[in-house]
XYZ file of C-alpha atoms in Angstrom:
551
model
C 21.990 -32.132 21.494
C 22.033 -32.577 25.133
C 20.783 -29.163 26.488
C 17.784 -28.676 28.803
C 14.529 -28.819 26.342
C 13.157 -25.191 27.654
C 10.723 -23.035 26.526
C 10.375 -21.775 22.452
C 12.939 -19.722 21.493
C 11.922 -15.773 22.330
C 12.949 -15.049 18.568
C 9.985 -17.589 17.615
C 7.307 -16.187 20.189
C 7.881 -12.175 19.388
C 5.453 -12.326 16.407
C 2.833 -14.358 17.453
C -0.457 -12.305 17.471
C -3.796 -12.274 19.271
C -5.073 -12.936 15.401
C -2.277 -15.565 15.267
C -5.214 -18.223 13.810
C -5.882 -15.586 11.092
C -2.898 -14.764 10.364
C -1.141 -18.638 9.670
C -4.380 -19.746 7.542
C -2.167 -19.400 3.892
C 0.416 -21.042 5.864
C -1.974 -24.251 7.153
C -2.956 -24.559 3.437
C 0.344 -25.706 2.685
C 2.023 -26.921 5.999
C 0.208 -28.261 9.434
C 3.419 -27.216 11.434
C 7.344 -27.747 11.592
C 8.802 -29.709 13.687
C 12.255 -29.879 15.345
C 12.730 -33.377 17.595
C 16.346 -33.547 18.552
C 18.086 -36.229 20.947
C 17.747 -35.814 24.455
C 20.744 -38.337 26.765
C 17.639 -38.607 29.380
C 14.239 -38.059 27.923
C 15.284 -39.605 24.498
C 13.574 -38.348 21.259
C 11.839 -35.176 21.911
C 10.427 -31.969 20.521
C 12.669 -29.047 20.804
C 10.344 -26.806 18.973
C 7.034 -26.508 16.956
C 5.949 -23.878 14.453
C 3.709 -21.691 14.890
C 3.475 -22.223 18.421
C 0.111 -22.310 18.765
C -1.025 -25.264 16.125
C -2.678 -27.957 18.793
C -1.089 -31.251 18.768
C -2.135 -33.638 20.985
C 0.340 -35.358 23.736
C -0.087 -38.696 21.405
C 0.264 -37.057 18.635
C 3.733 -35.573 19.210
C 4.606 -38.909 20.581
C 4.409 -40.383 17.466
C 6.276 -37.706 15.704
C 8.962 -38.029 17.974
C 9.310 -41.671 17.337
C 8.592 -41.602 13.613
C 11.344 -38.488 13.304
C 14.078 -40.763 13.789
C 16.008 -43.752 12.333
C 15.999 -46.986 14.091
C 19.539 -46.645 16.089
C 20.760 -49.469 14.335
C 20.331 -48.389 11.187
C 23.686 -46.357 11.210
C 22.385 -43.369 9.109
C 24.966 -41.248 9.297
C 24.939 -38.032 6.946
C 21.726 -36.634 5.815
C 18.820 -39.004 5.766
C 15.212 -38.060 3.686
C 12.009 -40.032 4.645
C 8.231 -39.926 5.265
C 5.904 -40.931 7.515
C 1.698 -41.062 7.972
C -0.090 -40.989 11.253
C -3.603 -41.118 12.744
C -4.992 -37.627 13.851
C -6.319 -37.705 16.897
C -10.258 -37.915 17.093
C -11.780 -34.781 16.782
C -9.651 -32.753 14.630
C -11.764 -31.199 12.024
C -10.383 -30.234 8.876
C -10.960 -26.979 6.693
C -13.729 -26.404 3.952
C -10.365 -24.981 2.095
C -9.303 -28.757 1.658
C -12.367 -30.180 0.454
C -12.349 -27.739 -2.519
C -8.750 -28.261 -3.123
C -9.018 -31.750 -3.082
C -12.114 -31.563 -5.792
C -9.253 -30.298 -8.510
C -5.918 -32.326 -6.913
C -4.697 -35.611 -8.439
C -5.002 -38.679 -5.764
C -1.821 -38.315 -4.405
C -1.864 -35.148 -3.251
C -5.170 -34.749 -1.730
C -5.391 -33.453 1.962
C -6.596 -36.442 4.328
C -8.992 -35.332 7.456
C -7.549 -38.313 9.379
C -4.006 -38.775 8.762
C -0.847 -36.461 9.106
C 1.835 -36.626 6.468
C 5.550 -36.556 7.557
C 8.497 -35.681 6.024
C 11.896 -36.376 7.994
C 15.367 -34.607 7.009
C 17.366 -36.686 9.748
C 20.647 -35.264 10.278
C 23.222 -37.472 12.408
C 27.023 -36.080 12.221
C 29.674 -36.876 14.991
C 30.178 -33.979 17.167
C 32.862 -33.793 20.015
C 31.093 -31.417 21.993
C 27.954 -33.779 22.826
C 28.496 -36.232 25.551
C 27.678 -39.104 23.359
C 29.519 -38.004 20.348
C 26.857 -37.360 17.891
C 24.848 -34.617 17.106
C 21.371 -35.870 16.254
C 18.258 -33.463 14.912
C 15.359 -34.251 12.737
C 13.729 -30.904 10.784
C 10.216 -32.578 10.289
C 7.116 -30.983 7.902
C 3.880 -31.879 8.557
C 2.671 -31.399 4.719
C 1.693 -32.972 1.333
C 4.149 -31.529 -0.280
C 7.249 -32.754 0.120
C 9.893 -30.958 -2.141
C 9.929 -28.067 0.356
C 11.840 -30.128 2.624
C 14.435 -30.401 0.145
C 14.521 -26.330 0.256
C 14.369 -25.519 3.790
C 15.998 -28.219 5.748
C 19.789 -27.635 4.446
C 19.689 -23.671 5.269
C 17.930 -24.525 8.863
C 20.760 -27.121 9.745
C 22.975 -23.967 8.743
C 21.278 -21.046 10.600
C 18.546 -22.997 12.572
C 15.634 -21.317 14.431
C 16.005 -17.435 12.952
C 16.136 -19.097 9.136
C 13.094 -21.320 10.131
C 10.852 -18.116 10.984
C 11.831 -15.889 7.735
C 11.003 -19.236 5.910
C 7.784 -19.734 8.013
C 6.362 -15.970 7.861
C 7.369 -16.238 3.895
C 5.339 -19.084 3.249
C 2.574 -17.759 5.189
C 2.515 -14.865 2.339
C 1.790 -17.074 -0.284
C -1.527 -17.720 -2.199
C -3.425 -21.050 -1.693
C -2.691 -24.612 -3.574
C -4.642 -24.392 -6.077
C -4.188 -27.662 -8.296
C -3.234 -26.883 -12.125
C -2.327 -23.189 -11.725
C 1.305 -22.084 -11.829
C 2.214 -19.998 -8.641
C 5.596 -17.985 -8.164
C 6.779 -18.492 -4.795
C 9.243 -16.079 -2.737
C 11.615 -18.570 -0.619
C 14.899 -17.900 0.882
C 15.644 -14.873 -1.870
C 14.372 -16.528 -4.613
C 11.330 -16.995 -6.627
C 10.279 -21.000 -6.885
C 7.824 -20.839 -9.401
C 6.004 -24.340 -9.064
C 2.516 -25.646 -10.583
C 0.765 -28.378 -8.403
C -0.667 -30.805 -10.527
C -4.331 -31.327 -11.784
C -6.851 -34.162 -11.737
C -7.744 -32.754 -15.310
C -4.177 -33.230 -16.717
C -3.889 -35.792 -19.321
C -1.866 -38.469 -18.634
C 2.106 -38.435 -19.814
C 1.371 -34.936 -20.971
C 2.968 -31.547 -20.084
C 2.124 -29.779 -17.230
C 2.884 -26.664 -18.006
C 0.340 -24.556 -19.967
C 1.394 -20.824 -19.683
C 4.073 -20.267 -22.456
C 4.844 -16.766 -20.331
C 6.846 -18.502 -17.831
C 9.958 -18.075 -16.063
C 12.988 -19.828 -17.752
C 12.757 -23.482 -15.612
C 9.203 -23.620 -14.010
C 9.354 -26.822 -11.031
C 6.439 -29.092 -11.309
C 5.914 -29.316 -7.603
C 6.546 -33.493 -7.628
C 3.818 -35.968 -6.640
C 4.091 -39.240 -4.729
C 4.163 -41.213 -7.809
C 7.023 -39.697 -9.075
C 9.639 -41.732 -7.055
C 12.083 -44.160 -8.589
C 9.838 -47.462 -9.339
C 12.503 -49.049 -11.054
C 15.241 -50.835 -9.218
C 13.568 -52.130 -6.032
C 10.698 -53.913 -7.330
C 10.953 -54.643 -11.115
C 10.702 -58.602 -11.447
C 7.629 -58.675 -9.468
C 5.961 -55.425 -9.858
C 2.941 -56.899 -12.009
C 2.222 -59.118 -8.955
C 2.638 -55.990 -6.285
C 0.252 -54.192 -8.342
C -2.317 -56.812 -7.997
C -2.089 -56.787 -4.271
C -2.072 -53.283 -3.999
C -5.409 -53.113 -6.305
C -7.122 -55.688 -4.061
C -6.007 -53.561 -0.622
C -4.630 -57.229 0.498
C -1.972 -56.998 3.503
C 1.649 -55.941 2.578
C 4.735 -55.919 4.389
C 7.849 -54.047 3.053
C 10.799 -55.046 4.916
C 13.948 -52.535 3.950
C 16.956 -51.719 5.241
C 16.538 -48.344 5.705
C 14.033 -45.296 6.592
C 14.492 -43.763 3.078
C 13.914 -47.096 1.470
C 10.672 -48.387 3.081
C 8.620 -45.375 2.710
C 9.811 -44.338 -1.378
C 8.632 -47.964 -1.516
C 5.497 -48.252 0.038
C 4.528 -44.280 -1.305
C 5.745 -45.848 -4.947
C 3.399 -49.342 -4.495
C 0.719 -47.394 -2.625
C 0.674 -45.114 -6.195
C 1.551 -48.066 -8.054
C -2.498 -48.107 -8.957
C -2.960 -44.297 -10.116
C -5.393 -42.970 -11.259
C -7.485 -45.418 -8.933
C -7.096 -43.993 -5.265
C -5.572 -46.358 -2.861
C -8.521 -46.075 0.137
C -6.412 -48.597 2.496
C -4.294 -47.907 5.550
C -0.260 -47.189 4.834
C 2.427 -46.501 6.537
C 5.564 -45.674 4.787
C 7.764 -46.098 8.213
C 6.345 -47.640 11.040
C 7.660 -48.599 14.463
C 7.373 -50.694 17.165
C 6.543 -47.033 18.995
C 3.247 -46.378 16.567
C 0.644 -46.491 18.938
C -1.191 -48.891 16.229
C 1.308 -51.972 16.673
C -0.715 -53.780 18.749
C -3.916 -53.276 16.331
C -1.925 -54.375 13.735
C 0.293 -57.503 15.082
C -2.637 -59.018 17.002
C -2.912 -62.541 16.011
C -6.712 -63.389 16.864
C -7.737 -61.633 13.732
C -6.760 -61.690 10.153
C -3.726 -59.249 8.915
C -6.209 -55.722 8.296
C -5.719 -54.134 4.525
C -2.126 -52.026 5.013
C 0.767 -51.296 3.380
C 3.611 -51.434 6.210
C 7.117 -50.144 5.508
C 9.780 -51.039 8.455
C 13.386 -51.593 9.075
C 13.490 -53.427 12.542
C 14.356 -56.997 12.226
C 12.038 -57.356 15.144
C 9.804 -57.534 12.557
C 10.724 -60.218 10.479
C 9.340 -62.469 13.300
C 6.217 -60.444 14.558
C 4.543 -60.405 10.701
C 5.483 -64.086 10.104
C 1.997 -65.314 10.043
C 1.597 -62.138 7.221
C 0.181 -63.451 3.533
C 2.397 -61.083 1.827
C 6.367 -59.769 2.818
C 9.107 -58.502 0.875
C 12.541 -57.757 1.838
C 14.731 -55.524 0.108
C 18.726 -55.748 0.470
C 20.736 -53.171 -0.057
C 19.808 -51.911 -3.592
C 22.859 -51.175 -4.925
C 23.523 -50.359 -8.291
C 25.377 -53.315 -9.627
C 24.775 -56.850 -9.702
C 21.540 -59.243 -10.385
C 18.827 -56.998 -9.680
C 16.135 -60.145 -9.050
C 18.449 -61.512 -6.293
C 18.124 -58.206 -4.681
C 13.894 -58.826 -3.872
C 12.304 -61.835 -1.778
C 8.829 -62.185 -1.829
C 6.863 -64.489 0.367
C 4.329 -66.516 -1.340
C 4.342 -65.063 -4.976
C 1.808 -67.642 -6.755
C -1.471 -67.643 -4.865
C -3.006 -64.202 -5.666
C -1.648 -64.209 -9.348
C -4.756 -63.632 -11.589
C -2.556 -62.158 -14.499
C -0.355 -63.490 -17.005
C 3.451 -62.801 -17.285
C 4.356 -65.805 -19.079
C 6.846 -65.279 -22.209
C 4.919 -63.211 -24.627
C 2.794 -61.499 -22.378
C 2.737 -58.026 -22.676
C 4.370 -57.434 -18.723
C 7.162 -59.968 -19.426
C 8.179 -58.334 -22.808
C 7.902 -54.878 -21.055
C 10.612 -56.812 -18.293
C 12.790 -57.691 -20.344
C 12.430 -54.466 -22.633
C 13.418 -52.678 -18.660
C 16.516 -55.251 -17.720
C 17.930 -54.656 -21.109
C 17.513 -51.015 -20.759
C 19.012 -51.391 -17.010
C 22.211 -53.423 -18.165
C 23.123 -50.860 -20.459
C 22.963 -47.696 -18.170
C 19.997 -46.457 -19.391
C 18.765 -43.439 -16.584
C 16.757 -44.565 -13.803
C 14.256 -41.687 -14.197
C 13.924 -42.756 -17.609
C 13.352 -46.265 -16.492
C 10.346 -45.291 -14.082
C 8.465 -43.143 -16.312
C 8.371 -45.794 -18.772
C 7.071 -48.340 -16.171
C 4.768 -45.607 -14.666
C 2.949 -45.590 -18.174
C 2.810 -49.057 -18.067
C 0.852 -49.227 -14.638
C -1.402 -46.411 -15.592
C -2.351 -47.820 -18.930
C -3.068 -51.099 -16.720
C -4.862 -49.216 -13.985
C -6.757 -47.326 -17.048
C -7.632 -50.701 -18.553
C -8.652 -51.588 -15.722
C -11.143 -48.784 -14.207
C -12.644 -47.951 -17.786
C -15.425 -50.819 -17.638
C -16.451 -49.271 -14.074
C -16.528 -46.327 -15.117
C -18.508 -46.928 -17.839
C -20.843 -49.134 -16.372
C -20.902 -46.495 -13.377
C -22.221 -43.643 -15.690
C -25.262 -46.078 -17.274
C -26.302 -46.377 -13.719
C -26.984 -41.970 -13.886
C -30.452 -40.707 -14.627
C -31.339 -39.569 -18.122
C -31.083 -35.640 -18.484
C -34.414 -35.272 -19.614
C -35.735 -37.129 -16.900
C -34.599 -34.453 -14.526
C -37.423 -31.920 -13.632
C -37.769 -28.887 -12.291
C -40.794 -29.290 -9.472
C -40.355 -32.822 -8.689
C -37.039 -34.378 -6.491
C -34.331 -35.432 -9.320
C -34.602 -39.184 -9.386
C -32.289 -41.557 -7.768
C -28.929 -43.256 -9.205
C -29.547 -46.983 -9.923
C -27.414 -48.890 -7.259
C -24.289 -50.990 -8.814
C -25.025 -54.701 -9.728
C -21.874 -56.598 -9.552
C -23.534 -59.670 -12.026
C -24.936 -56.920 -14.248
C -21.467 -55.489 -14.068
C -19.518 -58.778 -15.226
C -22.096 -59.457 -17.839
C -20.657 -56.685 -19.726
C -17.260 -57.449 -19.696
C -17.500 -60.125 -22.966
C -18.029 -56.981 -24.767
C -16.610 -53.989 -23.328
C -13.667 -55.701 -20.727
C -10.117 -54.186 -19.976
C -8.997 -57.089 -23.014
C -9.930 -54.230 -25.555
C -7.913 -52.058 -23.961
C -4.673 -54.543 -22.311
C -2.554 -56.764 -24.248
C -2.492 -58.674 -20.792
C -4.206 -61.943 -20.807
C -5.489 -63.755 -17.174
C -8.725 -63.964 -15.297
C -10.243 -60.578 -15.528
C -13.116 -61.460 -14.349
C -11.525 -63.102 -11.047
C -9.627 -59.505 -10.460
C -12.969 -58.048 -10.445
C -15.115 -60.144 -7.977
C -11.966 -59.739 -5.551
C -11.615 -56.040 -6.295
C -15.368 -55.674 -5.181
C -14.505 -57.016 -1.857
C -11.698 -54.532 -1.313
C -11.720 -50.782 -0.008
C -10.581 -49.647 -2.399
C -13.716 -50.822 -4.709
C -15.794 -49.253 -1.515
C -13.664 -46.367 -1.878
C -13.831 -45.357 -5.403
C -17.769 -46.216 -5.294
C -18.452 -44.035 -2.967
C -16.689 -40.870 -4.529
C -18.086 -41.332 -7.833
C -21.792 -41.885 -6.194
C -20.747 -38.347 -4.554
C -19.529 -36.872 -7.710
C -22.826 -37.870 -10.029
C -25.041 -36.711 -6.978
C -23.645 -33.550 -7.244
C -24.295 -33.488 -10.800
C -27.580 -34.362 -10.366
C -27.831 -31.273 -8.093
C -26.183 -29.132 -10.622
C -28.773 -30.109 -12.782
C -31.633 -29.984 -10.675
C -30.539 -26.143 -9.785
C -30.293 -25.524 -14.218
C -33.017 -27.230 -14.546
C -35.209 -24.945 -12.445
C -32.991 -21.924 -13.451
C -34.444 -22.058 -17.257
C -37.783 -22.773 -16.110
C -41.030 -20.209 -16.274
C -40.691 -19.694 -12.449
C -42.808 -16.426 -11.989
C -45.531 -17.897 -14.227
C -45.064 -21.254 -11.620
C -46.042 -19.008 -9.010
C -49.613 -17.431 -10.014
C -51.919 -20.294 -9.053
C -49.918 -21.266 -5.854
C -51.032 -20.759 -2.598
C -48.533 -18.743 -0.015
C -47.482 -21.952 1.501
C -46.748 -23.788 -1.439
C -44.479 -20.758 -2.279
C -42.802 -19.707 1.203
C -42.483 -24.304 0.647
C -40.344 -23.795 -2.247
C -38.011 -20.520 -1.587
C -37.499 -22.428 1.667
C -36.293 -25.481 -0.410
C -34.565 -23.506 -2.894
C -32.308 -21.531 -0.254
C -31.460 -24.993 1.271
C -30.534 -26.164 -2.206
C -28.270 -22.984 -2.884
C -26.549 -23.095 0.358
C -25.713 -26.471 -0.239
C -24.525 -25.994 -3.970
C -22.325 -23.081 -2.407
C -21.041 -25.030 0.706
C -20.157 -28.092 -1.960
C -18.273 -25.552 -4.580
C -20.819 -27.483 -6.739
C -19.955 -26.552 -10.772
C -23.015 -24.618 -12.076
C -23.393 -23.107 -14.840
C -22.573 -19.751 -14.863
C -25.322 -17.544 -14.061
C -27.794 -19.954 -12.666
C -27.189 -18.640 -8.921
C -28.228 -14.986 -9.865
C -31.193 -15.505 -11.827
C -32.181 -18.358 -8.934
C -31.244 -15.347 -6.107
C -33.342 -12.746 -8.300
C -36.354 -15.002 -8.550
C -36.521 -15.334 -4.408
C -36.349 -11.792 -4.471
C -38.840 -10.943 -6.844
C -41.514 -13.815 -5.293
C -40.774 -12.509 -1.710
C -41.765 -8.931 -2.385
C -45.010 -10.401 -4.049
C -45.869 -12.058 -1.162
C -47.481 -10.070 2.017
C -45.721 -8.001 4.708
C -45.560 -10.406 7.844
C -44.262 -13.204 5.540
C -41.625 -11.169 3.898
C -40.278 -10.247 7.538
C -40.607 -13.891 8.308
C -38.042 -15.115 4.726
C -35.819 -11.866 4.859
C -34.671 -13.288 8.551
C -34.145 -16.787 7.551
């Protein structure tokens, strides 16, 4: 499109309110904005429109939308193209206490990040007489986690563009909040999508769906991890897996939009249910305003996964430990000519020699693929491979995490609960003899070497430092039961008034923060703990009553 980039659209301003921030907060819990960036003969990419008009993106930061909306121009992407992309937020942006409790319940890959916008492109490129260079050119871009509604909405905006985009907008601003394992219907474009976002509680490879008094076809809204595994990356995927565990530097070279970021979203997931704490970038460009951090040559390569399709950057990442380059991944043909890896023995740790369980579970898949069996069918089976490896994997942590949590009984009621013992990495790896991932894994290899080089990854730093979180917080919960079942009032009767105002002061601080967390309490515990203050404050005289009532 070639027309002047003017002002929004009068049919997109009409309904925004003086309460606009109010009124779009169901629809930020499922979308930051949409985005419209359309081609422009003199000012290039640019944004035609964003929705609702008054979500605050910086100059930068619609800079890089601009540049990540589009296919290289080489690329000849003609049709309808789908892809992703993630970018830095710009410093400052805080994000909502909403996320934080929908994150608690949400499987890895679809957690909200504070730092980090998600992308997802539906590129549109069709020849066109009427433009002056031939070709109408439009990218419909969501700024979301979840990605299916792109799938919905971009076909019937490409049809009826901005009027469908508001009905669409002011629907989805009707509907209730994510909330991880519940099944939601959802009005859209005159019909009900009734979708259930998955939960971090679901077991593994099992179904989803747990109300029986559903509509006929309920949509598992899909996760990251869901994408086709199979064909680009089968002969080496034990090795990929590795790198990805141990955050090490990755480029993914592909020969289109579409291809580089299903691959570096399917490797980045590759090590579910183990969160990937590392940098990514399903698409990147020369554009990203992080090329020079990352192509810099007086450092080492930094822990990211890199998906591009410039050649430019064949030469730029030469010095890289670790690129692939996928061809054209067509259907026929010898699927292990279709992958190049650079430098596929040093980091190996694991074995895939004949007999191993990985090489059987190959040659199980190549069998499978030279008879036509379904791709989909092919991924889930090597998606249950990598999770029973990941699982294998992350069991002695975990166990060895939870022997480093206080004993119940030595939590108390007047005293501060007592600290979690820090992680030993020796004291770690001395338990592995007897309780290692070889109980678990038919795959043979040094373990132990995996290990010492996991613990100098981020993504070891990563998944420390939420499960520290998550068994402080139990310790809280604890702390707060604890004191809820003890003889409080009877605490009370030889206690002087400071000692007392000392501890409804503490206890309110507690409480607040128990609420502010969504902490898991037992049911109950906050209202006895709220009647208690109550009760002590009215024992205690006038002037301090007045004093806690206004705190």
């Amino acid at each position: 499109s070639s027309k002047p980039l003017g002002p929004f659209p009068p049919i997109l301003s009409a309904h925004i309110s003086a309460d606009s921030r109010c009124r779009w907060a169901r629809f930020s819990s499922w979308l930051e904005c949409v985005c419209v960036v359309t081609f422009d003969l003199e000012l290039g990419q640019a944004l035609e429109l964003v929705y609702p008009q008054d979500v605050k993106l910086t100059e930068k930061e619609k800079t890089s939308i601009c540049y990540l909306s589009f296919p290289d121009s080489y690329s000849g992407c003609l049709g309808d193209t789908q892809f992703s992309f993630r970018m830095r937020q710009s410093v400052g942006r805080r994000g909502s206490r909403d996320g934080d409790v929908y994150n608690r319940d949400a499987p890895v890959t679809l957690q909200k990040e504070v730092s980090h916008f998600f992308g997802y492109v539906y590129f549109r490129q069709v020849k066109d007489v009427s433009v002056k260079r031939g070709y109408f050119q439009k990218s419909l871009v969501l700024l979301t986690l979840f990605h299916s509604l792109l799938q919905i909405i971009a076909p019937e905006y490409f049809e009826k563009l901005e009027p469908c985009l508001e009905t669409v907008c002011n629907e989805i601003d009707q509907w209730p909040k994510p909330v991880p394992g519940m099944t939601l219907n959802l009005p859209v474009m005159g019909v009900i999508l009734q979708i259930r976002i998955p939960s971090k509680s679901d077991k593994p490879g099992g179904s989803p769906i747990r109300n029986t008094n559903l509509l006929p076809a309920p949509t598992v809204l899909p996760t990251i991890h869901e994408l086709d595994l199979f064909f680009s990356m089968l002969i080496h995927l034990q090795m990929l897996w590795e790198l990805v565990l141990l955050g090490e530097p990755l480029i993914i070279i592909a020969p289109s939009p579409t291809v580089s970021s299903e691959t570096v979203l399917a490797l980045v997931s590759s090590i579910c249910p183990l969160k990937f704490c590392c940098d990514f970038r399903p698409y990147f460009t020369i554009h990203d305003s992080e090329f020079r951090e990352y192509t810099t040559r007086t450092q080492a390569p930094p822990s990211v996964v890199l998906g591009v399709t410039n050649p430019f950057f064949i030469k730029t990442f030469q010095s890289w430990p670790h690129i692939i380059r996928l061809g054209e991944l067509k259907m026929a043909g010898d699927l292990p000519k279709q992958v190049k890896v650079k430098k596929l023995v040093k980091l190996k740790t694991l074995d895939t020699k004949p007999g191993g369980s990985f090489f059987l579970l190959t040659k199980f898949l190549l069998r499978g693929y030279s008879r036509k069996r379904p791709s989909e069918v092919q991924s889930a089976i090597l998606r249950r491979h990598l999770l029973e490896v990941t699982q294998s994997f992350i069991i002695p942590l975990e166990r060895y995490m939870a022997s480093l949590m206080p004993l119940q009984r030595s939590v108390t009621a007047w005293k501060t609960p007592p600290q979690i013992r820090p992680f030993n990495q020796d004291e770690f790896m001395a338990t592995l003899d007897h309780s290692g991932p070889q109980l678990t894994s038919m795959l043979k290899g040094d373990w132990m070497g995996l290990y010492r080089k996991f613990f100098r990854s981020p993504n070891f730093d990563g998944w420390y430092r939420q499960r520290h979180k998550e068994m402080s917080q139990k310790l809280e919960c604890l702390h707060l039961e604890v004191i809820c079942d003890a003889d409080l009032m009877g605490w009370t009767k030889d206690k002087s008034e400071v000692e007392i105002v000392d501890v409804v002061l503490k206890l309110r601080e507690k409480m607040t923060k128990a609420r502010q967390q969504q902490l898991h309490v037992r049911d109950g515990v906050m209202d006895k703990l709220e009647t208690f203050i109550e009760s002590i404050i009215s024992s205690l005289p006038e002037d301090l009553q007045t004093l806690l009532n206004t705190e």
